[in-house]
PDB file of C-alpha atoms in Angstrom:
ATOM      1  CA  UNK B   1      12.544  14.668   7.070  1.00  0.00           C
ATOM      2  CA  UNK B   2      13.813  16.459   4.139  1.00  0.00           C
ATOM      3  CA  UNK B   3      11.779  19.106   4.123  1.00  0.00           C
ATOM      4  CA  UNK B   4      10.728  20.807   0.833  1.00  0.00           C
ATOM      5  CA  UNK B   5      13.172  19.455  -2.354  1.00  0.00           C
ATOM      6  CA  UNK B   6      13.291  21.230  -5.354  1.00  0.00           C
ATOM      7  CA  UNK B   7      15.100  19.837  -8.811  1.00  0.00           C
ATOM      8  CA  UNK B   8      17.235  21.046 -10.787  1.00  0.00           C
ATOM      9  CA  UNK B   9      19.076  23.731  -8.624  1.00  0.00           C
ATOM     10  CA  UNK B  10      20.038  25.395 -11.874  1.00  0.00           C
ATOM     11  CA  UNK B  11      18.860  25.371 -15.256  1.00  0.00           C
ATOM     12  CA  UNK B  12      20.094  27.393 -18.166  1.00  0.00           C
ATOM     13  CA  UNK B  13      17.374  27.075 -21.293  1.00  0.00           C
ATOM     14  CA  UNK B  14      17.214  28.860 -24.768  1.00  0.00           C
ATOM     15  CA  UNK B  15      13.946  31.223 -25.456  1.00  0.00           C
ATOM     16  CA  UNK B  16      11.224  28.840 -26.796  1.00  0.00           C
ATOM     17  CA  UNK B  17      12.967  25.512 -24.979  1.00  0.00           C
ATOM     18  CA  UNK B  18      10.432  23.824 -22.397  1.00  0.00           C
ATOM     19  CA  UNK B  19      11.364  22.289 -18.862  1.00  0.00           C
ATOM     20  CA  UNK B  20       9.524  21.043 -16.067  1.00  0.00           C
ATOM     21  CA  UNK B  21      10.742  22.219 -12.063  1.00  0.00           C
ATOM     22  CA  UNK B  22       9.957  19.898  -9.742  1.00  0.00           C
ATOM     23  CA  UNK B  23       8.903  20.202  -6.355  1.00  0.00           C
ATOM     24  CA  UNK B  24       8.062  17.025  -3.640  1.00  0.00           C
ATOM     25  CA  UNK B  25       7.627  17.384   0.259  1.00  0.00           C
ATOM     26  CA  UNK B  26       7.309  14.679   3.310  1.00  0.00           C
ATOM     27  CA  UNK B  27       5.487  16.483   5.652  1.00  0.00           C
ATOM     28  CA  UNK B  28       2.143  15.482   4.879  1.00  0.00           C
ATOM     29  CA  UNK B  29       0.863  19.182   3.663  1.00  0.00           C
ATOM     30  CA  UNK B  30      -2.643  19.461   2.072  1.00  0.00           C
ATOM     31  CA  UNK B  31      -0.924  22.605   0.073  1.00  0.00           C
ATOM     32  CA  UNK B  32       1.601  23.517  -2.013  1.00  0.00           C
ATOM     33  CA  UNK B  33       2.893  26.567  -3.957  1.00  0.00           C
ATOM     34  CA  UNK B  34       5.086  27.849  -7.165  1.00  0.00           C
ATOM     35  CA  UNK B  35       6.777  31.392  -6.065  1.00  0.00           C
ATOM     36  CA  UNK B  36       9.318  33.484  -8.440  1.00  0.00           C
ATOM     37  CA  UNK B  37      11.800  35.860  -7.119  1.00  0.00           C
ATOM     38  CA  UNK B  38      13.239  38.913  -8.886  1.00  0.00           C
ATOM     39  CA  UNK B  39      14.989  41.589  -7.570  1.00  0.00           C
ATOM     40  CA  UNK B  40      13.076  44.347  -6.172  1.00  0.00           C
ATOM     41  CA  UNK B  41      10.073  42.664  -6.460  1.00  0.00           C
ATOM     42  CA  UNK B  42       9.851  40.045  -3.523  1.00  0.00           C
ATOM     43  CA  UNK B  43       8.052  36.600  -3.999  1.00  0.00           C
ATOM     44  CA  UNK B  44       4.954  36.571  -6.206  1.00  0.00           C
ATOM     45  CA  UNK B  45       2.888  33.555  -6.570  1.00  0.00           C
ATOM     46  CA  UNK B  46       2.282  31.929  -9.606  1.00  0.00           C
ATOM     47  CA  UNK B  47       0.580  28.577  -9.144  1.00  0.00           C
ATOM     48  CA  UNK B  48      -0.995  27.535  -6.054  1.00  0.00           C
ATOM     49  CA  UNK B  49      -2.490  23.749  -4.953  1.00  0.00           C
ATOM     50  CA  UNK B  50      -4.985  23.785  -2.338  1.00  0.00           C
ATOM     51  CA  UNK B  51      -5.262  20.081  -2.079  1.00  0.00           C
ATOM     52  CA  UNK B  52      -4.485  17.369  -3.586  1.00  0.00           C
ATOM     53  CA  UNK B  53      -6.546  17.559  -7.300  1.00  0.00           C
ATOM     54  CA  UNK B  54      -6.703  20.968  -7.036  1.00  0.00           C
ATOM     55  CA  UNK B  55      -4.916  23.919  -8.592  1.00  0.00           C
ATOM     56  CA  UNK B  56      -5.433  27.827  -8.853  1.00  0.00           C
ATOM     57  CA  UNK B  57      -3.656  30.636 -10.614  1.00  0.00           C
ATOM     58  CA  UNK B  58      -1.878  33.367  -8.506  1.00  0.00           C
ATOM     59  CA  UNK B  59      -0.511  36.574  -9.000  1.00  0.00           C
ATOM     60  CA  UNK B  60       1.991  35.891 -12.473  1.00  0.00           C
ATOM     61  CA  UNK B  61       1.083  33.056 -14.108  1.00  0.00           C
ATOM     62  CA  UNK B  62       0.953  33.307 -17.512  1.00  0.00           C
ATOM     63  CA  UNK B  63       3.623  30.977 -19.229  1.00  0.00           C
ATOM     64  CA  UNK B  64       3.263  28.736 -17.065  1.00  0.00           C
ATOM     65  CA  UNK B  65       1.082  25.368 -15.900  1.00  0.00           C
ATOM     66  CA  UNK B  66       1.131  23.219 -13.071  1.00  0.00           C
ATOM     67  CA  UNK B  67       0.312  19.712 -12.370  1.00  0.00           C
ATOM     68  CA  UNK B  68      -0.124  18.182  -8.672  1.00  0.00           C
ATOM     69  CA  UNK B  69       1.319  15.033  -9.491  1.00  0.00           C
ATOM     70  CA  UNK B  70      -0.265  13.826  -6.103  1.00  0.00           C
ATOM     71  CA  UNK B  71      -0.375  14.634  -2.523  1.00  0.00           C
ATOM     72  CA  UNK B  72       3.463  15.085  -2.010  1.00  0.00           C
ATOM     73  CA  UNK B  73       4.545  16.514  -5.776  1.00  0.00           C
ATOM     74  CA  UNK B  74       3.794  19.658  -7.550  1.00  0.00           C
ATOM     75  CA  UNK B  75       5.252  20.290 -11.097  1.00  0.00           C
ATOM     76  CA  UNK B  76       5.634  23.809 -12.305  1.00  0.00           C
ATOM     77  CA  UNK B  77       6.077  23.570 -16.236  1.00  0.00           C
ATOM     78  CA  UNK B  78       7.859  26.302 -18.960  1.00  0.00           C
ATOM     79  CA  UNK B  79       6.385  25.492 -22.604  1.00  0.00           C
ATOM     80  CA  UNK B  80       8.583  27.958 -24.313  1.00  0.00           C
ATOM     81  CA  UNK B  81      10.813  29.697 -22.163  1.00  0.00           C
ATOM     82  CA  UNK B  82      11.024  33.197 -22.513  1.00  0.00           C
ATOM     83  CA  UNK B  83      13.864  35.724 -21.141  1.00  0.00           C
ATOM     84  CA  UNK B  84      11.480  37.410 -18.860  1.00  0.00           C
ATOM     85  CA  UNK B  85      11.086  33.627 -16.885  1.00  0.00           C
ATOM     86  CA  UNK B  86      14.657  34.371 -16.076  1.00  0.00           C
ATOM     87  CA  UNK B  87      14.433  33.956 -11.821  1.00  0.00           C
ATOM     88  CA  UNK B  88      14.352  32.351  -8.821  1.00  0.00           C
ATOM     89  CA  UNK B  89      11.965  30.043  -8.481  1.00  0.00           C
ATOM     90  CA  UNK B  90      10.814  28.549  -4.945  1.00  0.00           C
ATOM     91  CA  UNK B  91       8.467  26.040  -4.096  1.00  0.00           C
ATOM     92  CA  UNK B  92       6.203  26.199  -0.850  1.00  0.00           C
ATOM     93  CA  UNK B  93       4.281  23.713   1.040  1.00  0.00           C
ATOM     94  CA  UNK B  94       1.515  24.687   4.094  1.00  0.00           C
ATOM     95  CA  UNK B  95      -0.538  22.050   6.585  1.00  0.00           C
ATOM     96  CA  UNK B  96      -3.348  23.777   5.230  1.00  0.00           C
ATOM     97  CA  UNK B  97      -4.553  26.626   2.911  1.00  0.00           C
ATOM     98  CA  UNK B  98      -4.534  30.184   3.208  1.00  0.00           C
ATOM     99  CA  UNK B  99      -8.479  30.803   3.289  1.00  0.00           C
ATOM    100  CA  UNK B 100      -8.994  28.528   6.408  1.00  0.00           C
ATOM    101  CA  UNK B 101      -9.305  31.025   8.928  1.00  0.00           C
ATOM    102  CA  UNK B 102      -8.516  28.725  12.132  1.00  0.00           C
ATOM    103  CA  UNK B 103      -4.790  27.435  10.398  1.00  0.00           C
ATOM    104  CA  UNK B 104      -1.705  29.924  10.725  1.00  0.00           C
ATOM    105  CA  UNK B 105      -0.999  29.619   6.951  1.00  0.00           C
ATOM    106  CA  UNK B 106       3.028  29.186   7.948  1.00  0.00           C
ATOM    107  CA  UNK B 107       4.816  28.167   4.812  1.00  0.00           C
ATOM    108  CA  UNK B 108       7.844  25.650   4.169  1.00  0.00           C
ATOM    109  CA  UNK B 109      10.071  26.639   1.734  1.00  0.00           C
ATOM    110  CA  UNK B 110      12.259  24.580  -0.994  1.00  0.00           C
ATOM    111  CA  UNK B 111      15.700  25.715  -1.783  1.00  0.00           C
ATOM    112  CA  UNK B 112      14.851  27.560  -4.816  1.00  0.00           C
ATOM    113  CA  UNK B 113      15.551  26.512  -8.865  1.00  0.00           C
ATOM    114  CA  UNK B 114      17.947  29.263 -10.205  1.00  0.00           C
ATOM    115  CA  UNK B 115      16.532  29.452 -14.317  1.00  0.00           C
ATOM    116  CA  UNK B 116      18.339  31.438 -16.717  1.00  0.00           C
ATOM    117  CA  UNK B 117      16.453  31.846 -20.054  1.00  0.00           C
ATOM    118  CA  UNK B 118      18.959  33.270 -22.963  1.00  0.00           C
TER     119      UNK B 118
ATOM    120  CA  UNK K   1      -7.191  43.420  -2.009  1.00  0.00           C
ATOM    121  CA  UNK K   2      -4.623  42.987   0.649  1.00  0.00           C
ATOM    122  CA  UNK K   3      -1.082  44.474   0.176  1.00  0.00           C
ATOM    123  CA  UNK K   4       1.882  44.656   2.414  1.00  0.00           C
ATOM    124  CA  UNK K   5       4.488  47.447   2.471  1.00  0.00           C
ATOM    125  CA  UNK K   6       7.635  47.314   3.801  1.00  0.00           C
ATOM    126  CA  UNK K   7       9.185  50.549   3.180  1.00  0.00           C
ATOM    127  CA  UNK K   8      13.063  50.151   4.245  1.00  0.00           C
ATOM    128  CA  UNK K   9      14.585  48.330   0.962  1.00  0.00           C
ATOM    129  CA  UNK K  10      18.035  48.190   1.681  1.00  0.00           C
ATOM    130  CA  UNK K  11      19.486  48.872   5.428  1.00  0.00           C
ATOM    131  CA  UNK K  12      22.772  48.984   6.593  1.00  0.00           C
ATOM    132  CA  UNK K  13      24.208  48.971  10.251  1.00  0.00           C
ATOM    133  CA  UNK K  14      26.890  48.221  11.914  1.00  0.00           C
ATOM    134  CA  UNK K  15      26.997  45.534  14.133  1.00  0.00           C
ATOM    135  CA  UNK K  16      25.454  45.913  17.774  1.00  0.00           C
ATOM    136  CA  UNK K  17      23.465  48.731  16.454  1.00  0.00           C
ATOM    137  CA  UNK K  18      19.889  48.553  17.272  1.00  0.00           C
ATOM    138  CA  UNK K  19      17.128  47.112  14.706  1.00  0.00           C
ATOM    139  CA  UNK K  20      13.583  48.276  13.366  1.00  0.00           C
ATOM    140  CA  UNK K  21      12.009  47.243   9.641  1.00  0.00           C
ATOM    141  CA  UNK K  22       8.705  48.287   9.133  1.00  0.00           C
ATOM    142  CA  UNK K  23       5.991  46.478   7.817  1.00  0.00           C
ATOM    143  CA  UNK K  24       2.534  47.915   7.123  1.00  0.00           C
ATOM    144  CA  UNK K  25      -0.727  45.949   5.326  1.00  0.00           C
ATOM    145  CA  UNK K  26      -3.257  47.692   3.829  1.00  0.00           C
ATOM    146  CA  UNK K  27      -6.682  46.502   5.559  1.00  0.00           C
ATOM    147  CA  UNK K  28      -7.784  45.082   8.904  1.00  0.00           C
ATOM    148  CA  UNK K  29      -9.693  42.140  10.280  1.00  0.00           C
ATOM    149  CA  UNK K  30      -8.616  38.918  11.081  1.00  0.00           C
ATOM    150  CA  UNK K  31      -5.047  38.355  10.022  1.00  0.00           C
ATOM    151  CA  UNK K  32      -2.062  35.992  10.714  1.00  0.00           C
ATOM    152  CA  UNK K  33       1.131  38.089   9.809  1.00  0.00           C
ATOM    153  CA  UNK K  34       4.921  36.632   9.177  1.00  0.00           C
ATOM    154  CA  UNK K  35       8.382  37.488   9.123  1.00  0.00           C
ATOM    155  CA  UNK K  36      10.962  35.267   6.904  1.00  0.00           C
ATOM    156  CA  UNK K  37      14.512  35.615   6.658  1.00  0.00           C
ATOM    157  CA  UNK K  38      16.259  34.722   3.428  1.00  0.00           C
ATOM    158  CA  UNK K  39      20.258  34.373   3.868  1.00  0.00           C
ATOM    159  CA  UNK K  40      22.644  34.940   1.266  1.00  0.00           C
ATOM    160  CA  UNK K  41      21.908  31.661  -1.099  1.00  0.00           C
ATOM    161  CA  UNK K  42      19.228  29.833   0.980  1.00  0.00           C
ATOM    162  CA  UNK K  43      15.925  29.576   0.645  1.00  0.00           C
ATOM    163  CA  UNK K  44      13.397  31.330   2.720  1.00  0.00           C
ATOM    164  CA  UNK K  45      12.859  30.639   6.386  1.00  0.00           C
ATOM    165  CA  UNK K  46      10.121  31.714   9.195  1.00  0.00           C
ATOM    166  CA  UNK K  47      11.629  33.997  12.135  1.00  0.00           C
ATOM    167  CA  UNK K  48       8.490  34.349  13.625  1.00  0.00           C
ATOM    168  CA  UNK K  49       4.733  34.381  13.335  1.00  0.00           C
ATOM    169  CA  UNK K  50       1.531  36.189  14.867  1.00  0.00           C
ATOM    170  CA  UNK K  51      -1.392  33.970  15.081  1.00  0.00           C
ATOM    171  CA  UNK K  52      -2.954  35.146  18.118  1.00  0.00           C
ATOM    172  CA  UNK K  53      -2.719  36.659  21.611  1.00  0.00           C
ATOM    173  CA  UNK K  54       0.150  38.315  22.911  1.00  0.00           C
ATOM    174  CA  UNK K  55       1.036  41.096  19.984  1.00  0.00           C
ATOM    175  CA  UNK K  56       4.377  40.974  21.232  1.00  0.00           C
ATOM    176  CA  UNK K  57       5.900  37.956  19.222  1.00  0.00           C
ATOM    177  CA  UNK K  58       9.321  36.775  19.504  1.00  0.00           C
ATOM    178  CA  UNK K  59      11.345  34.931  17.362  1.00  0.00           C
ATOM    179  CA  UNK K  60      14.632  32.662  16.562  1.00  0.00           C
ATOM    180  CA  UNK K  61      18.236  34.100  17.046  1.00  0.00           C
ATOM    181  CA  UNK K  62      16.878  37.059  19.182  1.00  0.00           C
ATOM    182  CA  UNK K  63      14.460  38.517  16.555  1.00  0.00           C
ATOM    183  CA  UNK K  64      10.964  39.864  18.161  1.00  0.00           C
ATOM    184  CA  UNK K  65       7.445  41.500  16.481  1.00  0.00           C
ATOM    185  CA  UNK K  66       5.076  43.701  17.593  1.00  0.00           C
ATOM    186  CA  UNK K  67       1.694  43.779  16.306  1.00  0.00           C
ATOM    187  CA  UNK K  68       0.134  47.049  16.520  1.00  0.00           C
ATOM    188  CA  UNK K  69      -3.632  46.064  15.073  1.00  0.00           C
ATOM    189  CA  UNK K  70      -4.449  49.758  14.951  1.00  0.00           C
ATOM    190  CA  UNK K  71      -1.841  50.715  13.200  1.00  0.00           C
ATOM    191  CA  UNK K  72      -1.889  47.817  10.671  1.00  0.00           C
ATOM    192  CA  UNK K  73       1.747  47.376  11.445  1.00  0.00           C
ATOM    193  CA  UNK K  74       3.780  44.227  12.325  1.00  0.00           C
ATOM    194  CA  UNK K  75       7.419  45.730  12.993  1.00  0.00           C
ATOM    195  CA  UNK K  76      10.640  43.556  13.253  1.00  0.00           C
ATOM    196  CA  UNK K  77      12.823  44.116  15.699  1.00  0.00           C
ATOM    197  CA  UNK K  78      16.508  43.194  17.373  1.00  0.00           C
ATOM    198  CA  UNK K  79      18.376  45.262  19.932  1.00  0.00           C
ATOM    199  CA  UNK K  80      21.501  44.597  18.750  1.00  0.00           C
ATOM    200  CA  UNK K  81      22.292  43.020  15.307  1.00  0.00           C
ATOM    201  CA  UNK K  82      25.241  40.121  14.242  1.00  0.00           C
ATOM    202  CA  UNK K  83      27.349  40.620  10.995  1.00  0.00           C
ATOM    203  CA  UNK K  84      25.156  36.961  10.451  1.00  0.00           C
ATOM    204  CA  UNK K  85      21.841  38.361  10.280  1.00  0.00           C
ATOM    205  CA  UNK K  86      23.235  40.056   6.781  1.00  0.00           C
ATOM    206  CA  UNK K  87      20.150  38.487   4.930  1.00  0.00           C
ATOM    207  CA  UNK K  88      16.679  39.740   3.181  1.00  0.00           C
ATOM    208  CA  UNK K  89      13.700  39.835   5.186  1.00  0.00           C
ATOM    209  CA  UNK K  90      10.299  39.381   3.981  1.00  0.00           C
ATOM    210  CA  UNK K  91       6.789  40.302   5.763  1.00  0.00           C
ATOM    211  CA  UNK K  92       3.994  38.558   5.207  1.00  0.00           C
ATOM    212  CA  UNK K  93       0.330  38.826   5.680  1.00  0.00           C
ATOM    213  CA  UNK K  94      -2.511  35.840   5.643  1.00  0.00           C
ATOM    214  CA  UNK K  95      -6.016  36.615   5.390  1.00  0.00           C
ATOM    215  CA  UNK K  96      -7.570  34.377   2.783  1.00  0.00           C
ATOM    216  CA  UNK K  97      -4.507  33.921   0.755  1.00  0.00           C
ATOM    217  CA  UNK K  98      -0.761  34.887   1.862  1.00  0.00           C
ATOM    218  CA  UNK K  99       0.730  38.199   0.314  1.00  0.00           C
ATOM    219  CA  UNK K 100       4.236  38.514   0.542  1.00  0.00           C
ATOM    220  CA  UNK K 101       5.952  42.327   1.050  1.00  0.00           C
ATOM    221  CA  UNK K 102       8.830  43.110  -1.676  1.00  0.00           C
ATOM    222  CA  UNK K 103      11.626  42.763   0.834  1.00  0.00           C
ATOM    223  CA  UNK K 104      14.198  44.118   2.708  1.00  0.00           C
ATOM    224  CA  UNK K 105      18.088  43.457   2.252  1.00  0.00           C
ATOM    225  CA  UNK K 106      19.900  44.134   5.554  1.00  0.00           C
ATOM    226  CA  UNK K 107      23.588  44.175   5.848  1.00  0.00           C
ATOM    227  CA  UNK K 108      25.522  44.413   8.293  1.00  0.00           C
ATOM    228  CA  UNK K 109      29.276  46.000   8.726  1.00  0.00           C
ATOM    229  CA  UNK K 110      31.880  43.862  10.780  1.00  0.00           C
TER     230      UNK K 110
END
């Protein structure tokens, strides 16, 4: 199994350029997740997919939209890329979702789309 | 709403020194709490996870957790660290939705 896969690994874009990350996983997980990175400020969540047809904002997500392409892909997009999207960005996948109290919640994690945004 | 502190940003030890990085979340009740380890230029792993029973959790490569429910704390610990556990680690918490702590960056001298 291959896990989480993320594409690209790197992406340098000018400010108002668009770009979609991509994100697939084989393990069967119901859901999925869009994280950024930035020093000093740990992972915040930006998009999250519950299931398959579902999607819900997180903690930073303005400038961005997501699309769960279907049970194994989900798409973070960039319509105009902006300097402050400049980050890490890692894509998550779980059996299950957070609020079902019974599941651990334990998260798989991609390895990561470095974006620069000039 | 949930948080999660982890108040040690950047620790340095030498190596075969002893271990502790704090992790504290904000309210009680039924939670699952995490620890993930990021090495230099890979992606984020799990080290070990708290679901239920024994608060004393260990972990891969010698890593171990105690959950302290009254305390709201969910420690890491190692007895004696490896110039390869120079990584960030990250707590996390799950009630209804996962919260992520801001990290820790540990490095360790040779």
């Amino acid at each position: 199994n291959a896990g989480v896969t993320q594409t690209p690994k790197f992406q340098v874009l000018k400010t108002g350029q668009s770009m979609t990350l991509q994100c697939a996983q084989d393990m069967n997980h119901n859901s999925m997740y869009w994280y950024r990175q930035d020093p000093g400020m740990g992972l915040r969540l930006i998009y999250y997919s519950a299931s398959e047809g579902t999607t819900d904002k997180g903690e930073v997500p303005n400038g961005y939209n997501v699309s769960r392409l279907n049970k194994r892909e989900f798409s973070l997009r960039l319509e105009s890329a902006a300097p402050s999207q400049t980050s890490v960005y890692f894509c998550a996948s779980s059996e299950e979702p957070p609020f079902l109290r019974d599941r651990d919640g334990e998260q798989y994690f991609g390895p990561g789309t470095r974006l620069t945004v000039t | 709403a949930q948080s999660v502190s982890q108040h040690n940003h950047h620790v340095i030890l030498s190596e075969a020194a002893s271990l502790e990085l704090g992790c504290n979340y904000s309210y009680g009740g039924t939670v699952n709490l995490f620890w993930y380890v990021q090495y230099p230029g890979q992606h984020l792993q799990l080290l070990l996870k708290y679901f239920s029973g024994d608060p004393l959790v260990k972990g891969i490569k010698g890593f171990e957790a105690e959950f302290i429910k009254s305390k709201f704390s969910f420690n890491l610990r190692k007895p004696s660290v490896q110039w390869s556990d120079t990584a960030e680690y990250f707590c996390a918490v799950k009630d209804d939705k996962i919260i992520f702590g801001k990290g820790t960056r540990l490095h360790i001298l040779p």
